[in-house]
mmCIF file of C-alpha atoms in Angstrom:
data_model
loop_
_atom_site.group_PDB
_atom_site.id
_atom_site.type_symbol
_atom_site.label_atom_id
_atom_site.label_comp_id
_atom_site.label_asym_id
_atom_site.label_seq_id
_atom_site.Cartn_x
_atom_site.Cartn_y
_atom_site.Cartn_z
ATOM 1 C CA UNK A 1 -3.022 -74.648 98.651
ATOM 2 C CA UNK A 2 -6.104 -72.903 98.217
ATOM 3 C CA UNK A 3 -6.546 -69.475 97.356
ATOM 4 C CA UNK A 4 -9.088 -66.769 97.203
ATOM 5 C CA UNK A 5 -7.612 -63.315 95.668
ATOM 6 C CA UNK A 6 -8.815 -59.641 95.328
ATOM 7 C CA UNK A 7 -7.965 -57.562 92.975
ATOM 8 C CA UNK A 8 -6.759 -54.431 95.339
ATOM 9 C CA UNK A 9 -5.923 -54.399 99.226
ATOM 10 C CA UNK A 10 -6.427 -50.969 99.716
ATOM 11 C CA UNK A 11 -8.875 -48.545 97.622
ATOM 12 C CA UNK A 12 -9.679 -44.817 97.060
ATOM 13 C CA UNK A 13 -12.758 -43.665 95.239
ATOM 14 C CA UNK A 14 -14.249 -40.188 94.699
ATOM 15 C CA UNK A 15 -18.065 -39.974 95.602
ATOM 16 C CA UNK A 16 -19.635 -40.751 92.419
ATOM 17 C CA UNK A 17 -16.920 -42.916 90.527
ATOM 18 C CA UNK A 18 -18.176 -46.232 89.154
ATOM 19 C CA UNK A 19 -16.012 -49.236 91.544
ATOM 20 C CA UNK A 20 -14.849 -52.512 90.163
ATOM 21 C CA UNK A 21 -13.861 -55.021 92.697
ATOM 22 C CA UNK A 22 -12.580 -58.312 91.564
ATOM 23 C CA UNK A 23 -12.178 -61.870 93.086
ATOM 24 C CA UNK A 24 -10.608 -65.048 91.615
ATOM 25 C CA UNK A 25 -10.493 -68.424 93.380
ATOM 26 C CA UNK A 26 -8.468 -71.274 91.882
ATOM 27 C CA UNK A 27 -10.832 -74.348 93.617
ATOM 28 C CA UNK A 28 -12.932 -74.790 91.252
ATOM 29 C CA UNK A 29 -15.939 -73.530 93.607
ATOM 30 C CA UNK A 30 -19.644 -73.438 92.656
ATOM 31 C CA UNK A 31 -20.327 -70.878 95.232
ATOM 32 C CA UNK A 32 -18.827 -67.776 95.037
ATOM 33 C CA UNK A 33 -19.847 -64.695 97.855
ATOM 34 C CA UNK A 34 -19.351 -60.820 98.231
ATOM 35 C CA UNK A 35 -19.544 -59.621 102.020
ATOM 36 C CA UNK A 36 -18.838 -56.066 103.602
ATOM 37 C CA UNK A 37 -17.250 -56.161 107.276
ATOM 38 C CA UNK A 38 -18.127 -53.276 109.194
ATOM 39 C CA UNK A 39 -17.524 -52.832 113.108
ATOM 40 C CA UNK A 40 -19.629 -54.549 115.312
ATOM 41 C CA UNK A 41 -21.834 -55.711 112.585
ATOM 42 C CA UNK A 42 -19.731 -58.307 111.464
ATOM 43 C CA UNK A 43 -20.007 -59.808 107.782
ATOM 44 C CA UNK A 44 -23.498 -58.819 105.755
ATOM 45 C CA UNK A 45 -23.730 -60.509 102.333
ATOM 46 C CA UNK A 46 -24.008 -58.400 99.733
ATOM 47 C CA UNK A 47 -24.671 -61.064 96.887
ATOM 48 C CA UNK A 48 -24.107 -64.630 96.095
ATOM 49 C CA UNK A 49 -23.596 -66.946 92.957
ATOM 50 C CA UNK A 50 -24.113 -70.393 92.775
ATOM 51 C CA UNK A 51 -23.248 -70.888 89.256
ATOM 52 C CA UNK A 52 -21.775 -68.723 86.100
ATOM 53 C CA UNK A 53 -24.066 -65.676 85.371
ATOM 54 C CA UNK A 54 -26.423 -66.519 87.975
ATOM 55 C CA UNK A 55 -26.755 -64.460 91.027
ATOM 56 C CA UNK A 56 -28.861 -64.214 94.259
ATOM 57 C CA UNK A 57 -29.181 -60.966 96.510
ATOM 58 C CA UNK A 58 -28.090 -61.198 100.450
ATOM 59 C CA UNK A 59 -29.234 -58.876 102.816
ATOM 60 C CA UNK A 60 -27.483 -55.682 101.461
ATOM 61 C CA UNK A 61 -27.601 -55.486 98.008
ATOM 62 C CA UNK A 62 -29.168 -51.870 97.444
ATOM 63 C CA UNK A 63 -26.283 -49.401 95.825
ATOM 64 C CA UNK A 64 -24.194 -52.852 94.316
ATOM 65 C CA UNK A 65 -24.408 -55.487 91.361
ATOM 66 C CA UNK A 66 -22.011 -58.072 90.930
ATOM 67 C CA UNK A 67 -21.333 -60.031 87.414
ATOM 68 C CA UNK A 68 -20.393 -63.702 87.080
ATOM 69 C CA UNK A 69 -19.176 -64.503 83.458
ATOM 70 C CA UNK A 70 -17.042 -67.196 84.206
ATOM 71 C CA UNK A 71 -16.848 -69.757 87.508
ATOM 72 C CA UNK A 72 -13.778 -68.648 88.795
ATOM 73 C CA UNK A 73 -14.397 -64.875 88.309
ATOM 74 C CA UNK A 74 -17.099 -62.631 90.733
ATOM 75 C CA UNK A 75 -16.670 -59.216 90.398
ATOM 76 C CA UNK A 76 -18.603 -56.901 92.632
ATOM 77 C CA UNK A 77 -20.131 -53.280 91.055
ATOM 78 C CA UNK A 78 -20.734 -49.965 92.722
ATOM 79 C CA UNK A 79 -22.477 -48.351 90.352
ATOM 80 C CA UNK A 80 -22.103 -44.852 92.023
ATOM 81 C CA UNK A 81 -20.117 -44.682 94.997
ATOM 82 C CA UNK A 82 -21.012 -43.372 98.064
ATOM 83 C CA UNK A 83 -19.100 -42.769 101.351
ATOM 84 C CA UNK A 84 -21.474 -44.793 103.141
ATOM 85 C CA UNK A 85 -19.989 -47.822 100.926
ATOM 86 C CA UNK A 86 -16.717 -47.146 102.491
ATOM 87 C CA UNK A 87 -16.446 -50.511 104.052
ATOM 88 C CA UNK A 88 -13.954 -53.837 104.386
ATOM 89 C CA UNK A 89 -15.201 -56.071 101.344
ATOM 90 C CA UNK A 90 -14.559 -59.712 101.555
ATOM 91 C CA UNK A 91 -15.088 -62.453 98.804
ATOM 92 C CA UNK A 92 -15.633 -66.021 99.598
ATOM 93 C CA UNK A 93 -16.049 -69.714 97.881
ATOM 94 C CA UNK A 94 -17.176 -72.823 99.156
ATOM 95 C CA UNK A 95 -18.240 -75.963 97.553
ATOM 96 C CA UNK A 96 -22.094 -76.114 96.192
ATOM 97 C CA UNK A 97 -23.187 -79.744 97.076
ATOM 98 C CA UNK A 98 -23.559 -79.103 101.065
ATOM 99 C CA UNK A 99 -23.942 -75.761 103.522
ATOM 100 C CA UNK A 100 -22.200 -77.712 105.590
ATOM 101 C CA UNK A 101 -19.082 -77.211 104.041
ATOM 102 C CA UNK A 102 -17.037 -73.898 104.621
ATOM 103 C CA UNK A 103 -16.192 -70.971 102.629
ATOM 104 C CA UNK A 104 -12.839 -69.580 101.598
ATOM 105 C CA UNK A 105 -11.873 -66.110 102.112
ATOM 106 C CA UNK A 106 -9.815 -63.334 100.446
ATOM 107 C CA UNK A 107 -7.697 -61.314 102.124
ATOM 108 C CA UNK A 108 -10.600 -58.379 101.317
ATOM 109 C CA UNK A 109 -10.469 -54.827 99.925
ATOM 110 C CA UNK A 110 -10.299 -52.057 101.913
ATOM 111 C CA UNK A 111 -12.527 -49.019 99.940
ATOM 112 C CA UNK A 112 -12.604 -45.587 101.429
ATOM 113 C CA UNK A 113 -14.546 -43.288 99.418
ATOM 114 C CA UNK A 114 -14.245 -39.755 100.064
ATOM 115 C CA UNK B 1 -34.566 -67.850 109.917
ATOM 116 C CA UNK B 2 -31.032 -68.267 111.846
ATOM 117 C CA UNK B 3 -29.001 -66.015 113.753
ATOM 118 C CA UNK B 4 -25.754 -66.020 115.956
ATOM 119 C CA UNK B 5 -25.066 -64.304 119.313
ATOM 120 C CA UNK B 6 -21.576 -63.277 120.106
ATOM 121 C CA UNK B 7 -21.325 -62.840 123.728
ATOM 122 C CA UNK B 8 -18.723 -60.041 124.210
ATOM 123 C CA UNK B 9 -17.528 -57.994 121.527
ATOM 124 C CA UNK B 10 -14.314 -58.164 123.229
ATOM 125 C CA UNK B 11 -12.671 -60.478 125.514
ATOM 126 C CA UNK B 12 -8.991 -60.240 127.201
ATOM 127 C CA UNK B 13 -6.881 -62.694 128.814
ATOM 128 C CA UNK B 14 -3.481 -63.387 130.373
ATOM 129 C CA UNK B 15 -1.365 -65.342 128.370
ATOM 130 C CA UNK B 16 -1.243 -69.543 129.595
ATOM 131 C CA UNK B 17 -4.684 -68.640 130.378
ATOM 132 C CA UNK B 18 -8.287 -70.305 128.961
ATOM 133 C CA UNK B 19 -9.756 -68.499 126.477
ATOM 134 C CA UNK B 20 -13.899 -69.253 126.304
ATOM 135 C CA UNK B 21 -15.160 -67.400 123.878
ATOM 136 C CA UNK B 22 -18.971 -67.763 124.038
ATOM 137 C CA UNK B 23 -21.535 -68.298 120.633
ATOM 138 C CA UNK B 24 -25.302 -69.024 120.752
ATOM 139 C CA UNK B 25 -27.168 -69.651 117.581
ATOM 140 C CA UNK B 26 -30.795 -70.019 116.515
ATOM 141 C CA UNK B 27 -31.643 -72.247 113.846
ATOM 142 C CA UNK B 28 -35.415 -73.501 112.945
ATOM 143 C CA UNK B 29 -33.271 -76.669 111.235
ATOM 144 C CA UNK B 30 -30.209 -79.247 112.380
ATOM 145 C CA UNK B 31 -27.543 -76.255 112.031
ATOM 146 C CA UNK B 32 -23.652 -76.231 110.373
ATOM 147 C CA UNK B 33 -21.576 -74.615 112.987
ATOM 148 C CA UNK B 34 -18.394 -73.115 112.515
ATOM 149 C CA UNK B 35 -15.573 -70.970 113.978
ATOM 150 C CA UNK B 36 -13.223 -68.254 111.777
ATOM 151 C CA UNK B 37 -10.279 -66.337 112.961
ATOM 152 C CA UNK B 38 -9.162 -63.257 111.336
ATOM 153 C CA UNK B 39 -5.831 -61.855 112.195
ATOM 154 C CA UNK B 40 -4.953 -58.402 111.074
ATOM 155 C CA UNK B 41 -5.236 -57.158 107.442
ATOM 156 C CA UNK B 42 -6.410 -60.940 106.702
ATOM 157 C CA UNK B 43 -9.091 -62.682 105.278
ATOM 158 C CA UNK B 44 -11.304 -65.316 107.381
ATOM 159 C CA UNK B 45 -9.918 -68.875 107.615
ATOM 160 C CA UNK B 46 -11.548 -71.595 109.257
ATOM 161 C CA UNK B 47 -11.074 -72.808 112.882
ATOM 162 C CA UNK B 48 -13.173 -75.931 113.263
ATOM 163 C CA UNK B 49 -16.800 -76.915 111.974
ATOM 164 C CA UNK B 50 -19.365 -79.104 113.351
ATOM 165 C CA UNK B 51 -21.662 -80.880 110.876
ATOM 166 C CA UNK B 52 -23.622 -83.188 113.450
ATOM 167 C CA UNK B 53 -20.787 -85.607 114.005
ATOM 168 C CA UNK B 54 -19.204 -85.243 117.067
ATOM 169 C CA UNK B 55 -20.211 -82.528 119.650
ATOM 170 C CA UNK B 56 -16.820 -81.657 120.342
ATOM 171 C CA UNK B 57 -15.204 -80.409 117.746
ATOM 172 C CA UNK B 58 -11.203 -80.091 117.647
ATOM 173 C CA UNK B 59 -9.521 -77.119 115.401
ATOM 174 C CA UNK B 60 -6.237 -76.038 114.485
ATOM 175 C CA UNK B 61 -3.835 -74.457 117.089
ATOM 176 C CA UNK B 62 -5.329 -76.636 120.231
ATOM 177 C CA UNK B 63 -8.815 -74.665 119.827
ATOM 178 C CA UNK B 64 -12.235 -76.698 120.098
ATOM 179 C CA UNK B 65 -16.001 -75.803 120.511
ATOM 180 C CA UNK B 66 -18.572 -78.132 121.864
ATOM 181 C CA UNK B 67 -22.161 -78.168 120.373
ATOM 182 C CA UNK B 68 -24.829 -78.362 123.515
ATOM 183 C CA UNK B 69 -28.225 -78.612 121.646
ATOM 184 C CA UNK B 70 -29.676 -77.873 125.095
ATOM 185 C CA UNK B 71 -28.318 -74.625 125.436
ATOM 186 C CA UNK B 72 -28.562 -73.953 121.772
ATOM 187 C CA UNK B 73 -24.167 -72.995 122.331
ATOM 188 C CA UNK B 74 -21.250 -73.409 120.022
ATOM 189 C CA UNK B 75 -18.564 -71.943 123.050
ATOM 190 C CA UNK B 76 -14.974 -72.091 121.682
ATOM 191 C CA UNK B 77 -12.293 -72.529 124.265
ATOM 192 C CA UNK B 78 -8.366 -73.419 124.581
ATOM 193 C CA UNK B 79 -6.453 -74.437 127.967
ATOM 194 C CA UNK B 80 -3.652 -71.833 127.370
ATOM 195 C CA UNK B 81 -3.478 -68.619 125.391
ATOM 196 C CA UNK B 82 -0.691 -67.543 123.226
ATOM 197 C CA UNK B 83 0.016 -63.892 121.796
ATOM 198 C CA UNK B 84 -0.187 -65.415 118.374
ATOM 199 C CA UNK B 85 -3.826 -66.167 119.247
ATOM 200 C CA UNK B 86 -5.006 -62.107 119.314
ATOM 201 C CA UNK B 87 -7.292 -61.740 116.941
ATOM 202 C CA UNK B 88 -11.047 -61.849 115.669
ATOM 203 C CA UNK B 89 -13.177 -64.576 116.179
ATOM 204 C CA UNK B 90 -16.771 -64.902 114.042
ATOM 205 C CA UNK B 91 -18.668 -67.779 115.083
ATOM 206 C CA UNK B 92 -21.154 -68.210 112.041
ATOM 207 C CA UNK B 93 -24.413 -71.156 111.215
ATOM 208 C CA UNK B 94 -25.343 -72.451 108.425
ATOM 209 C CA UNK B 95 -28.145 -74.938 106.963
ATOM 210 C CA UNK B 96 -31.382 -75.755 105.956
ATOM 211 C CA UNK B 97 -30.089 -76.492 102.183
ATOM 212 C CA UNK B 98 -29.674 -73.210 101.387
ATOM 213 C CA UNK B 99 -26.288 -71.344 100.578
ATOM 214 C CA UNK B 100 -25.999 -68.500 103.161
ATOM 215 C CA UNK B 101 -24.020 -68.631 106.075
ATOM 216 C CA UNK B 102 -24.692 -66.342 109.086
ATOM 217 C CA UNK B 103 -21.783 -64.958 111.172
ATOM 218 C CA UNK B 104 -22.075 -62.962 114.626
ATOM 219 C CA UNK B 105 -20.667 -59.526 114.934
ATOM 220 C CA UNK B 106 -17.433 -60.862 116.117
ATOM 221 C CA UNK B 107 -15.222 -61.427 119.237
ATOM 222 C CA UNK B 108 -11.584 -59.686 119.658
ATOM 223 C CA UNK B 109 -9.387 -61.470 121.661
ATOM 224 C CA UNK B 110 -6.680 -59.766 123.206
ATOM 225 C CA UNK B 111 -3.742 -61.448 125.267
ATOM 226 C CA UNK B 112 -1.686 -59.831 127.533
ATOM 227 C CA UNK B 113 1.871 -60.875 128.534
#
């Protein structure tokens, strides 16, 4: 069975505090993706990596970095939290040869920063 | 550039009823459609996909979505609703040999006994 996990279901951060989120899939996936899922906005990709240690920004990448040192591994930064990053954060895999194939889901991190 | 339109942000229905859930995209290219449910505290898993085979496209748990090119649509519908079925729905498009995938702002589907 396939699997996508995340580090931590549920997180609390201070304002300020450096944030390490982690995701591991076990499909052997090129693709790897960090998304934030906010009300009525749906999901907004944050960034993308399409191989190990490269990485491409999405649409919302201001405030996060993400590191990708080995293919199963994506880890998503927040350098400084803020409450405004107090969000649902979802990482997802999919194959690299075709966009036609889907992606793969964790069961996502909920952050609250206060 | 792509996008998705969710039609409803939420929809409710009797249970044994059809649930139509509606999705338009926009794609300058031949698009990837696809449906994801989340149920509570979950991650995304996929419904059903079209990748320009059929135009109807049969999912899991007696869901499918018919691609009308005409209408630019991706509606996902089932004859009978069950409880198990409340949830969120993200219709989402794809293509164009790049890696991102679009989703809509989501659908939440509420049944009623």
């Amino acid at each position: 069975d396939v699997k996508v996990t995340q580090s931590s279901r549920y997180l609390v951060k201070r304002t300020g505090e450096k944030v390490f989120l982690e995701c591991v899939q076990d499909m052997d996936h090129e693709n790897m993706f960090w998304y934030r899922q906010d009300p009525g906005l749906g999901l907004r990709l944050i960034y993308f990596s399409y191989d190990v240690k490269m990485k491409e920004k999405g649409d919302i990448p201001e405030g996060y970095s993400v590191s990708r040192e080995k293919k199963e591994r994506f880890s998503l930064i927040l350098e400084s939290a803020s409450t405004n990053q107090t969000s649902m954060y979802l990482c997802a895999s999919s194959f690299l040869t075709a966009s036609s194939y889907e992606q793969y889901f964790g069961p996502g991190t909920r952050l609250t920063v206060t | 550039a792509q996008s998705v339109t969710q039609l409803g942000s939420h929809v409710s229905v009797s249970e044994g009823a059809l649930v139509l859930l509606r999705c338009n995209y926009s794609s300058s290219v031949p698009p990837y459609l696809f449906w994801y449910v989340q149920y509570p505290n979950q991650g995304l898993q996929l419904l059903l996909k079209y990748t320009s085979a059929a135009t109807l496209v049969k999912g899991i748990n007696d869901f499918e979505a018919e691609f009308k090119k005409s209408e630019t649509s991706f509606h996902l519908t089932k004859p009978s609703a069950h409880m198990s079925d409340a949830a969120e729905y993200f219709c989402a498009v794809s293509g164009g040999g790049g890696f991102k995938t679009i989703f809509g702002a989501g659908t939440r589907l509420f049944v009623k006994a």
